[in-house]
Coordinates of C-alpha atoms in Angstrom, one line a residue:
Chain A
M1 CA 62.5 80.2 108.9
P2 CA 63.5 76.9 109.1
T3 CA 62.1 74.7 111.9
M4 CA 65.6 73.4 112.1
L5 CA 68.3 76.0 112.6
P6 CA 71.3 75.6 110.3
A7 CA 74.3 74.1 112.0
D8 CA 76.5 77.1 111.3
S9 CA 74.0 79.6 112.8
V10 CA 74.5 81.2 116.1
G11 CA 70.8 80.1 116.7
L12 CA 68.1 81.9 118.5
V13 CA 69.3 85.2 120.0
T14 CA 67.7 87.8 122.3
P15 CA 68.6 91.5 122.1
Q16 CA 69.6 93.1 125.4
T17 CA 69.5 96.7 126.5
A18 CA 72.1 98.7 128.3
H19 CA 71.0 102.0 130.0
F20 CA 73.4 104.8 130.5
D21 CA 73.0 107.7 132.8
E22 CA 76.3 109.4 132.3
P23 CA 75.7 112.3 129.8
L24 CA 77.2 112.0 126.4
A25 CA 78.6 115.2 124.9
L26 CA 78.0 115.2 121.1
A27 CA 79.9 116.8 118.3
C28 CA 76.9 119.1 117.5
G29 CA 77.3 120.7 120.8
K30 CA 74.3 119.1 122.5
T31 CA 74.4 116.5 125.2
L32 CA 72.4 113.3 125.6
E33 CA 71.7 113.1 129.3
A34 CA 70.7 109.5 129.3
Y35 CA 70.3 106.8 126.6
D36 CA 69.8 103.2 125.9
L37 CA 71.8 101.0 123.6
V38 CA 70.3 97.8 122.4
Y39 CA 72.7 95.0 121.4
E40 CA 73.2 91.3 120.8
T41 CA 76.1 89.1 121.5
Y42 CA 77.2 85.8 120.0
G43 CA 79.8 83.3 121.3
E44 CA 81.4 83.6 124.7
L45 CA 83.7 86.1 126.3
N46 CA 86.9 84.3 127.4
A47 CA 88.4 84.6 130.9
E48 CA 91.1 86.9 129.6
R49 CA 88.5 89.1 127.8
S50 CA 90.7 89.0 124.8
N51 CA 88.3 87.7 122.2
A52 CA 85.7 90.4 121.8
V53 CA 84.8 91.6 118.3
L54 CA 82.7 94.7 117.7
I55 CA 80.4 94.8 114.6
C56 CA 79.5 98.3 113.4
H57 CA 76.4 98.6 111.2
A58 CA 75.8 100.5 108.0
L59 CA 73.1 103.0 107.1
S60 CA 70.0 100.8 107.6
G61 CA 71.5 98.2 109.8
N62 CA 71.0 97.3 113.4
H63 CA 72.0 95.1 116.3
H64 CA 70.6 92.0 114.7
A65 CA 73.7 90.9 112.8
A66 CA 73.3 87.1 113.1
G67 CA 71.0 84.3 114.1
Y68 CA 67.2 84.4 114.5
H69 CA 64.9 86.1 117.0
G70 CA 62.2 83.5 116.6
K71 CA 61.4 80.3 114.8
D72 CA 59.1 82.1 112.4
D73 CA 61.7 84.6 111.2
A74 CA 61.9 84.7 107.5
K75 CA 65.5 85.8 107.5
P76 CA 68.5 85.7 109.9
G77 CA 70.5 88.8 111.0
W78 CA 72.0 91.1 108.3
W79 CA 75.5 89.6 108.4
D80 CA 74.6 86.0 109.2
A81 CA 76.7 85.0 106.1
H82 CA 79.9 86.0 108.0
I83 CA 79.1 85.4 111.7
G84 CA 78.6 82.0 113.3
P85 CA 80.4 78.8 114.3
G86 CA 83.0 78.0 111.6
K87 CA 82.2 81.2 109.6
T88 CA 84.4 84.2 108.8
I89 CA 84.0 85.6 112.3
D90 CA 84.0 82.3 114.1
T91 CA 81.8 82.4 117.2
R92 CA 83.6 79.4 118.6
R93 CA 86.6 81.6 119.0
F94 CA 85.3 85.2 119.2
F95 CA 82.8 86.9 121.4
V96 CA 80.9 89.1 119.0
I97 CA 78.9 92.3 119.9
A98 CA 76.6 94.0 117.6
L99 CA 74.6 97.1 118.6
N100 CA 72.1 99.5 117.2
N101 CA 73.6 103.0 117.0
L102 CA 72.2 106.0 118.8
G103 CA 69.7 107.7 116.6
G104 CA 68.6 104.3 115.3
C105 CA 65.0 103.0 115.1
H106 CA 65.5 99.5 116.4
G107 CA 65.6 100.0 120.2
S108 CA 68.5 102.3 120.9
T109 CA 67.6 105.9 121.9
G110 CA 66.7 107.8 118.8
P111 CA 64.0 110.1 117.2
C112 CA 61.2 107.6 118.1
S113 CA 62.2 107.6 121.8
T114 CA 60.7 109.9 124.3
N115 CA 62.6 113.0 125.1
P116 CA 62.6 113.1 128.9
A117 CA 62.7 116.9 128.9
T118 CA 59.4 117.3 127.0
G119 CA 57.7 114.0 127.5
R120 CA 57.2 113.8 123.8
P121 CA 59.0 111.8 121.2
W122 CA 62.3 113.4 120.1
G123 CA 61.2 113.3 116.4
P124 CA 63.2 115.9 114.4
T125 CA 64.7 117.4 117.5
F126 CA 66.9 114.4 118.2
P127 CA 70.5 115.7 117.9
L128 CA 72.4 114.9 114.7
M129 CA 74.9 112.2 115.4
T130 CA 78.4 111.8 114.1
V131 CA 80.5 108.7 113.6
S132 CA 82.7 109.9 116.4
D133 CA 79.7 110.2 118.7
W134 CA 78.7 106.7 117.9
V135 CA 82.2 105.4 118.6
S136 CA 82.2 107.2 122.0
S137 CA 78.9 105.5 122.9
Q138 CA 80.2 102.1 121.7
A139 CA 83.2 102.5 124.0
R140 CA 80.9 103.0 126.9
L141 CA 79.1 99.8 125.9
A142 CA 82.5 98.1 125.9
D143 CA 83.1 99.4 129.4
R144 CA 79.8 98.1 130.6
L145 CA 80.6 94.6 129.2
G146 CA 84.1 94.6 130.7
I147 CA 86.0 94.8 127.5
E148 CA 89.1 96.9 127.7
R149 CA 90.4 96.2 124.2
F150 CA 88.7 94.6 121.2
A151 CA 90.5 91.8 119.3
A152 CA 88.9 93.5 116.3
V153 CA 86.4 96.1 115.3
V154 CA 84.8 95.3 112.0
G155 CA 82.3 97.1 109.7
G156 CA 81.3 97.7 106.1
S157 CA 80.2 100.9 104.5
L158 CA 79.2 103.4 107.2
G159 CA 80.3 100.7 109.6
G160 CA 83.8 100.8 108.1
M161 CA 83.9 104.5 108.9
Q162 CA 83.2 103.7 112.6
V163 CA 86.0 101.2 112.5
L164 CA 88.3 103.9 111.2
Q165 CA 87.2 106.3 113.9
W166 CA 87.9 103.7 116.5
T167 CA 91.5 103.6 115.5
L168 CA 91.7 107.3 115.9
S169 CA 89.6 107.9 119.0
Y170 CA 90.6 104.8 121.0
P171 CA 93.8 103.4 119.5
E172 CA 94.7 101.6 122.7
R173 CA 91.3 99.8 122.7
I174 CA 91.4 98.2 119.3
A175 CA 93.9 95.5 118.3
N176 CA 92.8 95.0 114.7
A177 CA 90.6 97.0 112.3
V178 CA 88.6 95.6 109.4
V179 CA 87.3 98.3 107.1
I180 CA 85.1 96.9 104.3
A181 CA 83.7 98.8 101.3
A182 CA 84.2 102.1 103.0
T183 CA 85.8 105.4 102.5
S184 CA 87.4 108.1 104.7
R185 CA 85.0 110.6 103.3
L186 CA 82.1 110.8 100.9
S187 CA 82.6 112.1 97.4
A188 CA 80.4 115.0 96.1
Q189 CA 78.5 112.3 94.2
N190 CA 77.8 110.4 97.3
I191 CA 76.6 113.4 99.2
A192 CA 74.4 114.3 96.2
F193 CA 72.7 110.9 96.4
N194 CA 72.1 111.4 100.1
E195 CA 70.6 114.8 99.5
V196 CA 68.2 113.4 96.9
A197 CA 67.1 110.8 99.5
R198 CA 66.6 113.5 102.1
Q199 CA 64.7 115.7 99.8
A200 CA 62.4 112.8 98.9
I201 CA 61.6 112.4 102.6
R202 CA 61.4 116.0 103.6
S203 CA 59.1 116.9 100.6
D204 CA 56.6 114.2 101.5
P205 CA 53.4 116.1 102.7
D206 CA 53.1 113.4 105.4
F207 CA 56.6 114.4 106.8
H208 CA 55.3 117.4 108.7
D209 CA 58.8 118.7 109.4
G210 CA 59.6 115.4 111.1
W211 CA 56.6 115.5 113.5
Y212 CA 54.7 112.8 111.5
G213 CA 54.3 110.8 114.7
E214 CA 52.2 113.6 116.2
H215 CA 50.0 113.6 113.1
D216 CA 49.5 109.9 113.1
T217 CA 51.1 109.6 109.6
L218 CA 54.3 108.3 108.1
P219 CA 56.2 109.8 105.2
K220 CA 56.1 106.5 103.4
R221 CA 56.2 107.8 99.9
G222 CA 59.3 109.9 100.7
L223 CA 61.1 107.1 102.5
K224 CA 60.2 104.7 99.7
L225 CA 61.7 107.0 97.1
A226 CA 64.8 107.5 99.3
R227 CA 65.3 103.8 99.5
M228 CA 64.7 103.2 95.8
V229 CA 67.4 105.7 94.9
G230 CA 69.7 104.2 97.6
H231 CA 69.1 100.7 96.4
I232 CA 70.1 101.5 92.9
T233 CA 73.5 102.7 94.2
Y234 CA 74.0 99.5 96.2
L235 CA 73.8 97.3 93.1
S236 CA 76.0 97.3 90.1
E237 CA 74.7 97.8 86.6
H238 CA 75.7 94.3 85.9
S239 CA 73.9 92.7 88.8
M240 CA 70.7 94.6 88.0
G241 CA 71.0 93.6 84.4
A242 CA 71.6 90.0 85.3
K243 CA 68.7 90.0 87.8
F244 CA 66.1 91.8 85.7
G245 CA 67.3 92.7 82.3
R246 CA 64.5 94.3 80.4
D247 CA 62.0 91.6 81.5
L248 CA 58.4 92.7 81.6
R249 CA 55.8 91.7 84.2
S250 CA 53.3 90.9 81.5
D251 CA 53.6 89.9 77.9
A252 CA 53.2 93.3 76.3
L253 CA 53.8 97.0 76.9
N254 CA 50.8 98.7 78.5
F255 CA 51.6 102.3 77.3
G256 CA 51.0 103.6 80.9
Y257 CA 52.8 104.4 84.1
D258 CA 52.0 101.3 86.1
V259 CA 54.7 98.8 86.7
E260 CA 55.8 97.3 83.4
F261 CA 59.4 96.3 83.9
Q262 CA 60.5 93.8 86.5
V263 CA 63.1 96.2 87.8
E264 CA 60.4 98.7 88.6
S265 CA 58.4 96.1 90.4
Y266 CA 61.4 95.1 92.5
L267 CA 62.4 98.7 93.4
R268 CA 58.8 99.6 94.4
Y269 CA 58.6 96.5 96.5
Q270 CA 61.9 97.1 98.2
G271 CA 60.9 100.8 98.8
D272 CA 57.4 99.8 100.2
M273 CA 58.9 97.2 102.6
F274 CA 61.5 99.6 103.8
S275 CA 59.1 102.5 104.3
T276 CA 57.0 100.5 106.8
V277 CA 59.9 99.3 109.0
F278 CA 62.4 102.2 109.0
D279 CA 62.0 105.6 110.6
A280 CA 62.3 108.6 108.4
N281 CA 64.1 110.8 111.0
T282 CA 66.6 108.0 111.6
Y283 CA 67.2 107.7 107.9
L284 CA 67.9 111.5 107.6
L285 CA 70.2 111.4 110.6
M286 CA 72.2 108.4 109.3
T287 CA 72.7 110.0 105.9
K288 CA 74.0 113.2 107.6
A289 CA 76.5 111.1 109.7
L290 CA 77.8 109.7 106.4
D291 CA 78.1 113.1 104.9
Y292 CA 79.9 114.7 107.9
F293 CA 82.6 112.0 108.3
D294 CA 86.0 113.2 107.2
P295 CA 88.8 112.6 109.7
A296 CA 91.3 114.4 107.4
G297 CA 89.1 117.5 107.4
A298 CA 90.8 118.9 110.5
W299 CA 94.2 118.2 108.8
D300 CA 93.8 120.2 105.7
G301 CA 92.8 117.1 103.8
D302 CA 96.0 115.2 104.8
L303 CA 94.7 111.8 105.6
A304 CA 98.1 110.4 106.4
A305 CA 98.5 113.0 109.1
A306 CA 95.0 112.4 110.5
L307 CA 95.8 108.7 110.8
A308 CA 98.8 109.4 113.1
P309 CA 97.1 108.0 116.3
A310 CA 96.2 104.7 114.6
N311 CA 98.5 101.9 115.6
C312 CA 96.8 98.5 114.9
P313 CA 96.9 96.3 111.8
F314 CA 94.2 97.2 109.2
L315 CA 92.5 95.0 106.7
V316 CA 90.9 97.1 104.0
V317 CA 88.6 95.3 101.5
S318 CA 86.9 96.7 98.4
F319 CA 84.7 95.2 95.7
S320 CA 85.4 95.6 92.0
T321 CA 81.9 96.7 90.9
D322 CA 81.1 98.9 94.0
W323 CA 80.6 102.4 92.6
R324 CA 79.0 103.8 95.7
F325 CA 82.2 103.3 97.7
A326 CA 84.5 102.4 94.9
P327 CA 87.8 100.6 95.2
A328 CA 89.6 103.9 94.5
R329 CA 88.2 105.3 97.8
S330 CA 89.6 102.3 99.7
R331 CA 92.9 102.7 97.9
E332 CA 93.0 106.3 99.1
L333 CA 92.7 105.1 102.7
V334 CA 95.3 102.4 102.1
N335 CA 97.8 104.7 100.5
A336 CA 97.4 107.2 103.4
L337 CA 98.0 104.3 105.8
I338 CA 101.1 103.3 103.8
R339 CA 102.3 106.9 103.8
A340 CA 101.8 107.1 107.5
G341 CA 103.8 103.8 107.9
K342 CA 100.9 101.9 109.5
P343 CA 100.4 98.2 109.2
V344 CA 97.8 97.6 106.5
S345 CA 96.7 94.9 104.1
Y346 CA 94.5 95.6 101.1
V347 CA 92.4 93.4 98.9
E348 CA 90.0 94.1 96.0
I349 CA 87.5 91.3 95.7
D350 CA 86.3 90.7 92.1
S351 CA 82.5 90.7 92.6
P352 CA 79.5 91.5 90.3
H353 CA 77.3 92.6 93.2
G354 CA 78.3 96.3 93.7
H355 CA 78.3 97.8 97.1
D356 CA 76.0 95.1 98.5
A357 CA 78.8 92.6 98.0
F358 CA 80.1 93.3 101.5
L359 CA 76.9 91.7 102.9
L360 CA 77.1 88.5 100.7
P361 CA 79.1 85.3 100.9
D362 CA 81.9 85.0 98.4
P363 CA 84.7 82.4 98.4
R364 CA 87.6 84.9 98.0
Y365 CA 86.1 87.5 100.4
Q366 CA 85.7 84.8 103.0
A367 CA 89.2 83.4 102.5
V368 CA 90.7 86.9 102.9
F369 CA 88.6 88.2 105.8
G370 CA 88.7 84.7 107.4
G371 CA 92.5 84.5 107.0
F372 CA 92.9 87.8 108.8
M373 CA 90.6 86.7 111.6
K374 CA 92.4 83.3 111.8
R375 CA 95.7 85.1 112.4
I376 CA 94.0 87.2 115.2
A377 CA 92.7 84.0 116.8
R378 CA 96.1 82.3 116.5
E379 CA 97.9 85.2 118.1
R380 CA 95.5 85.3 120.9
N381 CA 95.5 81.5 121.5
L382 CA 91.8 81.3 120.7
E383 CA 92.2 78.3 118.3
G384 CA 91.8 75.4 120.6
R385 CA 88.4 76.5 121.8
Chain B
M1 CA 112.8 75.5 104.5
M2 CA 113.1 78.8 102.6
R3 CA 113.6 78.9 98.8
A4 CA 117.4 79.2 98.1
D5 CA 117.3 82.7 96.7
L6 CA 115.1 83.9 99.6
A7 CA 117.5 82.4 102.1
L8 CA 120.4 84.4 100.6
I9 CA 118.4 87.6 100.5
Y10 CA 117.4 87.1 104.1
G11 CA 121.0 87.6 105.0
W12 CA 121.3 90.8 103.0
V13 CA 118.5 92.7 104.7
P14 CA 119.8 94.8 107.7
E15 CA 118.2 94.6 111.1
G16 CA 115.2 96.9 111.6
A17 CA 115.0 97.9 107.9
R18 CA 111.9 99.2 106.3
V19 CA 111.3 96.9 103.4
L20 CA 109.1 96.7 100.3
D21 CA 108.8 93.2 98.8
L22 CA 107.4 93.3 95.3
A23 CA 105.7 90.0 94.3
C24 CA 106.0 88.8 97.9
G25 CA 104.2 85.4 97.2
D26 CA 103.0 83.8 100.3
G27 CA 105.0 86.2 102.5
T28 CA 107.6 83.7 103.7
L29 CA 110.5 86.1 103.5
L30 CA 108.7 89.1 105.1
E31 CA 107.4 86.9 107.9
A32 CA 110.9 85.6 108.7
L33 CA 112.4 89.1 108.5
A34 CA 109.7 90.6 110.7
R35 CA 110.1 87.8 113.2
D36 CA 113.9 87.6 113.4
R37 CA 115.2 91.0 112.3
K38 CA 112.5 93.4 113.3
V39 CA 112.0 94.4 109.7
S40 CA 108.8 96.2 108.9
G41 CA 107.1 97.0 105.6
Y42 CA 104.7 95.7 103.0
G43 CA 104.5 92.9 100.4
L44 CA 102.8 93.6 97.0
E45 CA 101.1 90.6 95.4
I46 CA 98.3 89.9 92.9
D47 CA 98.0 86.1 93.3
P48 CA 94.9 85.4 95.5
D49 CA 96.4 82.4 97.2
G50 CA 99.6 84.3 98.0
I51 CA 97.6 87.1 99.5
T52 CA 95.5 84.9 101.7
A53 CA 98.6 83.1 102.9
C54 CA 100.1 86.5 103.8
L55 CA 97.0 87.5 105.8
E56 CA 97.1 84.2 107.7
K57 CA 100.8 84.8 108.5
G58 CA 100.2 88.4 109.6
V59 CA 102.3 89.8 106.8
N60 CA 101.1 93.3 105.5
V61 CA 100.1 92.6 101.9
I62 CA 98.7 95.1 99.3
E63 CA 97.0 93.8 96.3
Q64 CA 98.7 95.8 93.6
D65 CA 99.8 95.1 90.0
L66 CA 103.5 96.1 89.6
N67 CA 102.9 97.1 86.0
R68 CA 101.0 100.1 87.4
G69 CA 104.1 101.4 89.1
L70 CA 104.8 102.3 92.7
A71 CA 103.3 105.8 92.6
N72 CA 101.6 105.3 96.0
F73 CA 105.0 104.8 97.7
D74 CA 107.0 107.9 98.6
D75 CA 110.5 108.7 97.5
D76 CA 113.1 107.1 99.9
A77 CA 110.3 105.7 102.1
Y78 CA 112.2 102.3 102.4
D79 CA 115.6 101.1 103.2
M80 CA 115.4 98.0 101.0
I81 CA 113.2 97.0 98.1
I82 CA 113.1 93.4 97.0
M83 CA 111.7 91.8 93.9
T84 CA 112.1 88.0 93.4
Q85 CA 111.3 86.2 90.2
A86 CA 109.1 88.9 88.8
L87 CA 111.3 91.2 86.7
Q88 CA 110.9 89.0 83.7
A89 CA 107.1 89.1 83.9
L90 CA 106.8 92.9 83.9
R91 CA 105.9 95.0 80.9
R92 CA 108.8 97.4 81.4
P93 CA 111.5 96.0 83.7
D94 CA 113.7 99.0 83.0
L95 CA 111.1 101.5 84.3
M96 CA 110.5 99.3 87.3
L97 CA 114.2 99.4 88.2
D98 CA 113.9 103.2 88.3
E99 CA 110.8 103.1 90.4
M100 CA 112.4 100.6 92.8
L101 CA 115.4 102.9 93.4
R102 CA 113.2 105.9 93.8
V103 CA 111.4 104.5 96.8
A104 CA 114.4 102.8 98.3
S105 CA 118.1 103.5 98.1
E106 CA 119.0 99.8 97.8
G107 CA 117.3 96.9 96.0
I108 CA 117.6 93.1 95.6
I109 CA 116.4 91.5 92.4
T110 CA 116.3 87.9 91.4
F111 CA 115.3 86.4 88.0
P112 CA 115.8 83.3 85.9
N113 CA 119.1 83.5 84.0
F114 CA 118.2 82.8 80.3
A115 CA 121.8 82.0 79.5
Y116 CA 122.0 79.1 81.9
W117 CA 123.6 76.2 80.2
R118 CA 120.6 74.0 80.2
H119 CA 118.6 76.8 78.6
R120 CA 121.3 77.1 76.0
V121 CA 121.1 73.4 75.3
H122 CA 117.3 73.6 74.8
L123 CA 117.6 76.5 72.4
G124 CA 121.0 76.1 70.8
I125 CA 121.2 72.4 70.2
R126 CA 117.6 71.0 70.4
G127 CA 116.1 74.2 68.9
Y128 CA 113.3 74.6 71.4
M129 CA 112.4 77.4 73.7
P130 CA 113.9 76.4 77.1
V131 CA 111.7 74.8 79.7
S132 CA 113.3 74.2 83.1
K133 CA 112.6 74.3 86.8
S134 CA 113.1 78.1 86.8
L135 CA 111.2 78.5 83.5
P136 CA 108.5 75.9 83.7
H137 CA 106.0 77.4 81.2
A138 CA 105.6 76.7 77.5
W139 CA 106.4 79.5 75.1
Y140 CA 102.7 80.2 74.4
D141 CA 101.4 80.6 78.0
T142 CA 104.4 81.9 79.8
P143 CA 104.0 85.0 81.9
N144 CA 107.8 85.6 81.4
I145 CA 107.7 88.2 78.6
H146 CA 111.1 89.8 79.2
L147 CA 113.7 87.1 79.6
S148 CA 117.2 88.2 80.2
T149 CA 120.6 87.0 81.2
F150 CA 123.1 87.7 83.9
N151 CA 125.1 89.7 81.4
D152 CA 122.0 91.6 80.1
F153 CA 121.1 92.8 83.6
E154 CA 124.6 93.9 84.4
H155 CA 124.6 95.8 81.1
L156 CA 121.3 97.6 82.0
C157 CA 122.6 98.5 85.4
R158 CA 125.8 100.0 83.8
Q159 CA 123.6 102.0 81.4
K160 CA 121.6 103.4 84.2
G161 CA 124.6 104.1 86.3
L162 CA 123.5 101.8 89.1
I163 CA 125.9 100.2 91.5
I164 CA 125.9 96.5 91.7
S165 CA 127.1 95.9 95.3
D166 CA 126.7 92.1 95.3
R167 CA 125.7 89.4 93.0
A168 CA 125.1 85.7 93.4
V169 CA 123.6 82.7 91.7
G170 CA 120.9 80.3 92.8
N171 CA 121.5 76.9 91.3
G172 CA 118.9 74.6 92.7
D173 CA 120.8 71.6 93.9
H174 CA 124.4 72.6 93.7
E175 CA 124.4 76.2 95.0
G176 CA 127.7 77.9 95.4
H177 CA 129.4 75.3 93.1
W178 CA 132.7 76.7 91.7
S179 CA 131.4 76.6 88.2
S180 CA 128.6 79.1 88.8
R181 CA 130.8 81.3 90.9
W182 CA 133.3 81.7 88.0
W183 CA 130.9 81.7 85.1
P184 CA 127.6 82.8 86.4
N185 CA 126.1 83.6 83.0
L186 CA 126.6 80.0 82.0
F187 CA 126.2 78.1 85.2
G188 CA 123.8 80.2 87.2
E189 CA 120.2 79.2 87.0
T190 CA 118.9 82.1 89.0
A191 CA 120.5 85.5 89.0
I192 CA 120.6 87.5 92.3
F193 CA 121.7 91.1 92.3
R194 CA 122.0 93.6 95.0
I195 CA 122.0 97.1 93.5
S196 CA 121.9 100.7 94.7
R197 CA 121.7 104.2 93.2
G198 CA 124.6 105.5 91.3
Q199 CA 124.6 108.6 89.2
G200 CA 121.4 107.4 87.7
H201 CA 119.5 108.7 90.7
E202 CA 118.3 111.9 89.2
Q203 CA 117.3 110.1 86.1
A204 CA 115.1 107.8 88.2
R205 CA 113.2 110.8 89.6
Y206 CA 112.5 112.0 86.1
R207 CA 111.4 108.6 84.9
R208 CA 108.7 108.4 87.6
E209 CA 106.7 111.0 85.6
L210 CA 106.7 108.8 82.6
L211 CA 105.0 105.9 84.2

């Protein structure tokens, strides 16, 4: 990074850790006796505590949503395009909280943490988490920070599922919901992609049934493959074509299995990078949380009935070339909200970037999302700040 | 200041009604109705600027092309359905009428009256396709592919067995002038109809399947 921080950056940020001793009962039947949540905040909480916005992260995300940890950081937080002074989520108006979910590998209690009962790392014995469990833990973090009700809870992809769960678990604690590039439940195709990723990890000889830490190894090859498959599904055919086409790394074909096409090189690089920074057990657990989420499941598939508790305005956003969580999935959610008579707005952004579009800047995306946030700020008298 | 036809419609929507506003534009009408008359509902729009304006106002807006029908809205889910200045741009205005009166028992529709005297002068005397304040486009780039007149619309409603409970004209500067009251087909620039289901109701349910 930049020796000079950009003017619309939240600047240098330092993660904080909240420790919780109150046991958390989980959907799987187990209980976490104690746990840590690591989080970052941007902007300032106002005296009325009415300007807090919670950011929920996606599969491989974490608490570092905006700004820089140090002057040598190559890149800012994962949603820096949308969080900062004057940006979509304007930190001059809103107090923004981003956390690392339980089961994560960036500081919150997860498979890499020590299990107090055994003195060993949790590894594969860390309980499987659900979206609902995450939301319960997020509500406790809100309690800790003195936030009774969020001005908005916001998230894309798996993060959008958490937003939806917020409106069902704690309707009185969420004033607005922004659900981006998400779905109320994965399709069979989506679960299939997750299963390929899991099999890639679990069949790596270095995986050791999840005890790789004790064997001083890492299932890098498996995690790399999982990420490569995932990455393909985050891009659109068009964006891959535009970025790489059939470009070769050298002038001629080699008639071998080393990297020849640029797209191969890119995928391998992305997979390699990811496999050194992300924990395999966390990846497995996150994909399961995705697969399990289905609020309509307990209602015979009737999503409108499942949405009965929700009572805040929703903004649902999809992207035209997103085939992982296609616009049709967002429309299902919107139509169920309409059927249930809930306040909802829906926008489909024309973007070439596939599922990844939710992370990127885009003029219409920013106008729509920013317009919704401006209305929230106006209603809460946060504008003059 | 609200557009003249919107101001009139505003007065026709009952307090507390559930409303669907097709082609809601920047949400001016729904915002006023929600604020003053406790009306709830959704606006449908495809224009990006209109949608953003709705979001900034806090109007529920769904990005949806009316030509794809209203299948995602349940029968009788709304008290009033409104469509201003969009009928003439639809692929099948007649099917949309059926759809509208499927989801709501009552509807308000406005459209530019092609038989307005200025339009007649353009076409009948000068020999050009009319261009006016209500029809500002040239023939080759106009979105208005199904132009009709006050009389045409009444005829279609009769055919469908719909009840016209009220009608009015919007006339830009001299609204409510005696001439447009007596000869709306000649002196009304904008046609405004308030319609409800007649015997055509069962037919409407059938037509839904065709869309």
